[in-house]
mmCIF file of C-alpha atoms in Angstrom:
data_model
loop_
_atom_site.group_PDB
_atom_site.id
_atom_site.type_symbol
_atom_site.label_atom_id
_atom_site.label_comp_id
_atom_site.label_asym_id
_atom_site.label_seq_id
_atom_site.Cartn_x
_atom_site.Cartn_y
_atom_site.Cartn_z
ATOM 1 C CA MET A 16 142.637 92.990 115.910
ATOM 2 C CA PRO A 17 140.923 96.076 116.006
ATOM 3 C CA LEU A 18 137.768 93.869 113.917
ATOM 4 C CA ALA A 19 137.061 91.863 116.789
ATOM 5 C CA SER A 20 137.551 94.576 118.946
ATOM 6 C CA ALA A 21 135.277 96.744 117.375
ATOM 7 C CA LEU A 22 132.748 93.984 117.385
ATOM 8 C CA SER A 23 132.992 92.980 121.057
ATOM 9 C CA HIS A 24 132.584 96.578 122.091
ATOM 10 C CA LEU A 25 129.069 96.950 119.789
ATOM 11 C CA HIS A 26 128.129 93.660 121.331
ATOM 12 C CA ARG A 27 128.592 94.092 124.912
ATOM 13 C CA ARG A 28 126.899 97.858 124.291
ATOM 14 C CA SER A 29 124.016 96.273 122.780
ATOM 15 C CA SER A 30 123.423 93.589 125.427
ATOM 16 C CA THR A 31 121.809 91.381 122.315
ATOM 17 C CA THR A 32 122.412 87.502 122.895
ATOM 18 C CA TYR A 33 124.544 85.638 120.018
ATOM 19 C CA LYS A 34 121.131 83.696 119.325
ATOM 20 C CA VAL A 35 119.192 86.982 118.587
ATOM 21 C CA LEU A 36 121.899 88.333 116.612
ATOM 22 C CA GLY A 37 122.615 84.981 114.652
ATOM 23 C CA ALA A 38 118.919 85.097 113.794
ATOM 24 C CA GLU A 39 118.896 88.662 112.680
ATOM 25 C CA VAL A 40 122.022 88.364 110.634
ATOM 26 C CA GLY A 41 121.274 84.958 109.189
ATOM 27 C CA VAL A 42 123.962 82.764 110.115
ATOM 28 C CA ASP A 43 124.351 80.553 113.520
ATOM 29 C CA PRO A 44 125.207 82.366 116.802
ATOM 30 C CA SER A 45 128.441 80.572 117.337
ATOM 31 C CA TYR A 46 129.391 82.056 114.243
ATOM 32 C CA ILE A 47 128.764 85.341 115.658
ATOM 33 C CA SER A 48 130.821 84.366 118.505
ATOM 34 C CA ARG A 49 134.025 83.395 116.313
ATOM 35 C CA ALA A 50 133.553 86.661 114.819
ATOM 36 C CA VAL A 51 133.286 88.591 117.939
ATOM 37 C CA SER A 52 136.294 86.674 119.649
ATOM 38 C CA GLY A 53 138.597 87.213 116.391
ATOM 39 C CA GLU A 54 138.381 83.434 115.927
ATOM 40 C CA ARG A 55 136.789 84.073 112.466
ATOM 41 C CA ILE A 56 136.789 87.382 109.926
ATOM 42 C CA PRO A 57 133.390 87.081 108.473
ATOM 43 C CA SER A 58 132.161 88.188 104.716
ATOM 44 C CA TRP A 59 131.448 91.791 104.104
ATOM 45 C CA PRO A 60 127.711 90.971 104.026
ATOM 46 C CA VAL A 61 127.674 89.134 106.973
ATOM 47 C CA THR A 62 130.193 91.808 108.814
ATOM 48 C CA ARG A 63 127.461 94.912 107.721
ATOM 49 C CA LYS A 64 124.471 93.090 108.416
ATOM 50 C CA LEU A 65 126.422 92.415 112.054
ATOM 51 C CA ALA A 66 127.128 95.992 112.402
ATOM 52 C CA LEU A 67 123.370 97.183 111.325
ATOM 53 C CA ALA A 68 121.943 94.540 113.843
ATOM 54 C CA LEU A 69 124.504 95.945 116.472
ATOM 55 C CA GLU A 70 123.210 99.414 115.412
ATOM 56 C CA THR A 71 126.458 101.199 113.855
ATOM 57 C CA ASP A 72 127.458 102.374 110.735
ATOM 58 C CA PRO A 73 128.838 99.347 108.693
ATOM 59 C CA GLU A 74 131.381 102.188 106.996
ATOM 60 C CA GLU A 75 133.241 102.673 110.477
ATOM 61 C CA ILE A 76 133.654 98.731 110.346
ATOM 62 C CA LEU A 77 134.541 98.686 106.948
ATOM 63 C CA PRO A 78 138.098 99.690 106.852
ATOM 64 C CA LEU A 79 138.642 97.282 109.920
ATOM 65 C CA TRP A 80 137.071 94.607 108.386
ATOM 66 C CA ARG A 81 139.430 95.758 104.957
ATOM 67 C CA ALA A 82 142.393 95.466 107.359
ATOM 68 C CA ALA A 83 141.684 92.012 108.907
ATOM 69 C CA ARG A 84 141.207 90.722 105.560
ATOM 70 C CA GLY A 85 144.625 92.456 104.585
ATOM 71 C CA TYR A 86 143.239 94.509 101.900
ATOM 72 C CA ASN A 87 145.077 97.541 100.394
ATOM 73 C CA LEU A 88 143.323 100.712 101.360
ATOM 74 C CA ALA A 89 144.336 104.383 100.176
ATOM 75 C CA GLY A 90 142.639 107.367 100.629
ATOM 76 C CA THR A 91 141.798 110.479 102.814
ATOM 77 C CA THR A 92 138.402 108.950 103.391
ATOM 78 C CA ASP A 93 139.849 105.691 104.636
ATOM 79 C CA VAL A 94 142.216 107.121 107.006
ATOM 80 C CA GLN A 95 139.157 109.076 108.707
ATOM 81 C CA ALA A 96 137.383 105.879 108.631
ATOM 82 C CA ALA A 97 140.003 103.827 109.785
ATOM 83 C CA LEU A 98 140.168 106.231 112.603
ATOM 84 C CA ARG A 99 136.433 106.053 113.619
ATOM 85 C CA GLY A 100 136.893 102.194 113.230
ATOM 86 C CA LEU A 101 139.585 102.467 116.129
ATOM 87 C CA ARG A 102 137.355 104.730 117.899
ATOM 88 C CA THR A 103 134.615 102.468 117.909
ATOM 89 C CA ALA A 104 136.828 99.176 118.586
ATOM 90 C CA ALA A 105 138.071 101.505 121.695
ATOM 91 C CA ALA A 106 134.447 101.810 123.164
ATOM 92 C CA HIS A 107 133.667 104.999 121.726
ATOM 93 C CA PRO A 108 135.562 107.773 123.663
ATOM 94 C CA ASP A 109 134.083 111.315 123.417
ATOM 95 C CA VAL A 110 136.258 113.883 121.803
ATOM 96 C CA GLN A 111 137.126 115.494 124.987
ATOM 97 C CA THR A 112 138.579 112.000 126.386
ATOM 98 C CA LEU A 113 140.683 111.829 123.247
ATOM 99 C CA ALA A 114 141.747 115.481 123.639
ATOM 100 C CA ALA A 115 142.866 114.792 127.244
ATOM 101 C CA ARG A 116 144.823 111.365 125.958
ATOM 102 C CA THR A 117 146.253 113.019 123.100
ATOM 103 C CA HIS A 118 147.158 116.629 124.305
ATOM 104 C CA LEU A 119 145.311 117.957 121.199
ATOM 105 C CA ALA A 120 142.544 120.266 120.629
ATOM 106 C CA ALA A 121 139.195 119.186 120.288
ATOM 107 C CA ASP A 122 138.601 120.613 116.490
ATOM 108 C CA GLN A 123 141.906 118.774 115.565
ATOM 109 C CA ILE A 124 140.335 115.647 116.612
ATOM 110 C CA THR A 125 136.760 116.315 115.003
ATOM 111 C CA HIS A 126 138.768 117.229 111.625
ATOM 112 C CA ALA A 127 140.893 114.105 111.822
ATOM 113 C CA LEU A 128 137.861 111.907 112.294
ATOM 114 C CA SER A 129 135.859 113.708 109.789
ATOM 115 C CA GLY A 130 136.801 116.724 108.154
ATOM 116 C CA PRO A 131 137.937 117.524 104.692
ATOM 117 C CA GLY A 132 141.644 116.597 104.045
ATOM 118 C CA LEU A 133 144.388 114.307 105.419
ATOM 119 C CA PRO A 134 144.906 115.098 109.023
ATOM 120 C CA ASP A 135 149.055 115.414 109.523
ATOM 121 C CA TRP A 136 150.904 112.393 110.582
ATOM 122 C CA GLU A 137 151.340 113.173 114.093
ATOM 123 C CA THR A 138 147.869 113.988 114.571
ATOM 124 C CA THR A 139 146.971 110.724 113.451
ATOM 125 C CA ARG A 140 149.345 108.836 115.462
ATOM 126 C CA ALA A 141 148.437 110.448 118.268
ATOM 127 C CA ILE A 142 144.838 109.589 117.824
ATOM 128 C CA VAL A 143 145.771 106.190 117.091
ATOM 129 C CA SER A 144 147.951 105.780 120.199
ATOM 130 C CA ALA A 145 145.034 107.430 122.157
ATOM 131 C CA LEU A 146 142.891 104.479 120.728
ATOM 132 C CA HIS A 147 145.387 102.030 121.287
ATOM 133 C CA GLY A 148 145.340 101.245 117.705
ATOM 134 C CA GLN A 149 149.008 100.210 115.826
ATOM 135 C CA HIS A 150 150.069 103.029 114.235
ATOM 136 C CA GLU A 151 152.554 100.564 112.361
ATOM 137 C CA LEU A 152 149.325 99.557 110.676
ATOM 138 C CA ILE A 153 148.109 102.908 109.991
ATOM 139 C CA ARG A 154 151.005 104.375 108.881
ATOM 140 C CA PRO A 155 151.173 102.894 105.337
ATOM 141 C CA LEU A 156 147.342 103.631 104.623
ATOM 142 C CA TRP A 157 148.188 107.486 105.631
ATOM 143 C CA ASN A 158 151.054 107.233 103.414
ATOM 144 C CA ALA A 159 148.817 105.981 100.129
ATOM 145 C CA ALA A 160 146.376 108.747 101.226
ATOM 146 C CA ARG A 161 149.147 111.545 101.669
ATOM 147 C CA ALA A 162 150.476 110.293 98.150
ATOM 148 C CA ALA A 163 147.124 110.308 96.368
ATOM 149 C CA ALA A 164 146.521 114.080 97.945
ATOM 150 C CA LEU A 165 149.761 115.364 96.563
ATOM 151 C CA SER A 166 149.404 113.650 93.208
ATOM 152 C CA THR A 167 145.963 115.018 93.173
ATOM 153 C CA ARG A 168 147.126 118.925 94.072
ATOM 154 C CA ALA A 169 149.925 118.182 91.561
ATOM 155 C CA ALA A 170 147.919 117.391 88.525
ATOM 156 C CA ALA A 171 145.241 120.032 89.466
ATOM 157 C CA SER A 172 148.030 122.829 89.596
ATOM 158 C CA SER A 173 149.832 121.530 85.821
ATOM 159 C CA THR A 174 148.683 123.901 82.953
ATOM 160 C CA CYS A 175 149.548 123.771 79.515
ATOM 161 C CA THR A 176 151.233 127.324 79.247
ATOM 162 C CA ILE A 177 151.389 126.513 75.165
ATOM 163 C CA SER A 178 148.588 128.595 73.163
ATOM 164 C CA ALA A 179 146.140 126.456 71.056
ATOM 165 C CA GLY A 180 147.162 128.160 67.888
ATOM 166 C CA ALA A 181 150.790 126.044 68.329
ATOM 167 C CA PHE A 182 148.867 122.899 67.363
ATOM 168 C CA GLY A 183 147.540 124.022 64.259
#
């Protein structure tokens, strides 16, 4: 489970005990242990506090938390946040490492993680695979973001060519 992997990596990186985290987050240390191991999916307020206590941006964890809860995600920013969350779950490899794993250019990876617009599916799939994620779980999110982007473009390009005088 990507959420548990991300929390586990962040916990190992911090070298903070469950007892200290539990006190900082306001829950029992055994609850932290179960969240990090994947036995429990904590509420968002607990997950957010845990991310902050582990010195990471909660927005990187949010898509992983939503996916763990089975929530539907859609939108370019959700795809990019999900990729960043997978990167966190994979122990945050640097862009050059990802470039070597994916055979993509570093700027393609940077754009996919945080640039404007939705990366194409092949780029997204390569990054997900390099981060040991499950592309079949990311594909519906990507499809929804693609549909939303196409819908927005279609709405922006459709203009009425009837003159205002035709309406009386």
